[in-house]
Every structure is written in structure tokens, then in C-alpha cells.
Short mmCIF file of C-alpha atoms in Angstrom, two decimals:
data_model
loop_
_atom_site.label_atom_id
_atom_site.label_comp_id
_atom_site.label_asym_id
_atom_site.label_seq_id
_atom_site.Cartn_x
_atom_site.Cartn_y
_atom_site.Cartn_z
CA UNK N 224 0.11 -0.16 0.24
CA UNK N 225 1.26 3.73 -0.84
CA UNK N 226 0.62 7.29 -1.15
CA UNK N 227 0.38 8.30 -4.45
CA UNK N 228 1.44 11.41 -5.07
CA UNK N 229 0.33 14.50 -7.28
CA UNK N 230 2.92 13.64 -9.98
CA UNK N 231 1.12 9.72 -10.45
CA UNK N 232 -2.64 10.44 -9.01
CA UNK N 233 -4.36 13.98 -9.74
CA UNK N 234 -8.03 15.23 -10.79
CA UNK N 235 -8.48 18.45 -12.00
CA UNK N 236 -12.56 20.07 -11.34
CA UNK N 237 -14.49 19.85 -14.70
CA UNK N 238 -17.66 20.94 -12.50
CA UNK N 239 -18.81 22.04 -9.01
CA UNK N 240 -19.18 18.23 -8.05
CA UNK N 241 -16.81 16.03 -10.08
CA UNK N 242 -13.49 16.08 -11.17
CA UNK N 243 -11.91 14.03 -13.77
CA UNK N 244 -8.56 11.80 -13.05
CA UNK N 245 -5.06 12.18 -14.83
CA UNK N 246 -2.54 9.22 -14.32
CA UNK N 247 0.83 10.44 -14.82
CA UNK N 248 0.05 13.64 -16.26
CA UNK N 249 -2.23 11.66 -18.51
CA UNK N 250 -5.87 13.12 -19.31
CA UNK N 251 -7.78 9.50 -18.86
CA UNK N 252 -11.78 9.70 -19.01
CA UNK N 253 -12.83 8.94 -15.87
CA UNK N 254 -14.59 11.47 -13.49
CA UNK N 255 -15.13 10.66 -9.77
CA UNK N 256 -17.42 12.51 -7.16
CA UNK N 257 -15.80 15.50 -5.52
CA UNK N 258 -13.69 18.44 -6.26
CA UNK N 259 -10.79 18.47 -4.40
CA UNK N 260 -8.04 15.41 -3.60
CA UNK N 261 -7.51 14.96 -0.25
CA UNK N 262 -5.51 11.79 -0.99
CA UNK N 263 -5.19 8.65 -3.38
CA UNK N 264 -3.98 5.09 -1.64
CA UNK N 265 -3.06 2.75 -3.76
CA UNK N 266 -3.56 -1.25 -3.05
CA UNK N 267 -2.35 -3.29 -5.73
CA UNK N 268 -3.75 -2.73 -8.52
CA UNK N 269 -6.65 -0.71 -7.12
CA UNK N 270 -6.93 2.36 -5.97
CA UNK N 271 -8.63 4.11 -2.43
CA UNK N 272 -9.35 7.99 -4.05
CA UNK N 273 -10.43 10.86 -0.88
CA UNK N 274 -12.12 13.70 -2.49
CA UNK N 275 -13.58 16.87 -0.56
CA UNK N 276 -16.61 19.76 -2.36
CA UNK N 277 -14.09 22.06 -0.78
CA UNK N 278 -17.92 23.88 0.07
CA UNK N 279 -17.18 25.82 3.42
CA UNK N 280 -19.45 24.88 5.48
CA UNK N 281 -21.10 21.73 3.42
CA UNK N 282 -17.90 19.88 2.97
CA UNK N 283 -18.57 16.10 1.79
CA UNK N 284 -15.70 13.62 1.92
CA UNK N 285 -16.49 11.12 -0.84
CA UNK N 286 -13.92 7.93 -0.75
CA UNK N 287 -13.68 6.14 -4.38
CA UNK N 288 -12.21 2.49 -4.75
CA UNK N 289 -11.59 1.71 -8.01
CA UNK N 290 -9.98 -0.89 -10.41
CA UNK N 291 -7.10 -0.86 -12.07
CA UNK N 292 -9.05 0.63 -15.66
CA UNK N 293 -10.08 3.21 -13.46
CA UNK N 294 -13.23 2.26 -12.85
CA UNK N 295 -15.49 2.76 -10.22
CA UNK N 296 -15.91 -0.23 -8.16
CA UNK N 297 -18.15 1.53 -4.29
CA UNK N 298 -18.28 4.82 -3.48
CA UNK N 299 -19.68 5.91 -0.42
CA UNK N 300 -20.26 10.13 0.29
CA UNK N 301 -19.64 11.05 4.45
CA UNK N 302 -21.31 14.63 5.11
CA UNK N 303 -24.31 17.11 5.97
CA UNK N 304 -25.51 20.36 4.91
CA UNK N 305 -24.34 23.15 7.48
CA UNK N 306 -21.33 20.44 8.86
CA UNK N 307 -17.48 20.86 8.44
CA UNK N 308 -14.59 18.80 9.32
CA UNK N 309 -11.25 18.38 8.58
CA UNK N 310 -9.21 15.39 6.74
CA UNK N 311 -5.50 14.86 7.61
CA UNK N 312 -3.30 12.52 6.51
CA UNK N 313 -2.30 9.70 9.19
CA UNK N 314 0.85 7.98 8.23
CA UNK N 315 1.21 4.72 10.14
CA UNK N 316 4.76 3.19 11.10
CA UNK N 317 4.94 -0.93 11.23
CA UNK N 318 7.24 -1.79 13.91
CA UNK N 319 10.90 -3.43 13.16
CA UNK N 320 12.24 -6.22 15.78
#
């Protein structure tokens, strides 16, 4: 499992609600809900993408599971009107013995 940097996986807003996916600086024809990429994790051949709407006081967190072709396998949205929150990257380190 690796966290992908923006040079590898990035999004650019297509509308107020959706963004286009770029992989290795190449635009794909794939679109996901959300306008701001918070984090993308690659695990095996799958991508776990965390997007927000960048709307003050009504921010939603969209979580998308994508396959190797960037097709959406599953999605979930967390949030509600007049709610806000903070997304923070937590890095887990494994212990070595």
C-alpha cells in the first residue's frame, strides 16, 4: 500500500461536483465525485481515492474504490449540510523487531 503523489495521480475539477482523473500526467476519461483530491492510496491494482467538495460549512468526503482501469467499484459519501470537518493524513509505521 502506497500513498500516490500528485505527479502520479491527480484530479482537476470538471464541474462544481466532479473531477477528471489524471494518471501519470495523462488525462483519462474517468470522472469521480468531489472537486479536491485529499489523498490517493494504491493497494495492489486498486486505488482508494478521498475527495472533498471544497465548500465551506457543507463539505462532503467522497471515498471511491477504483479498479486498475479506474472504473468505480464502490463509493461512499460522508457529510451533511451545515457540517464541516478536517481531513488529516495519518501515517502508520510498522514496528521492526
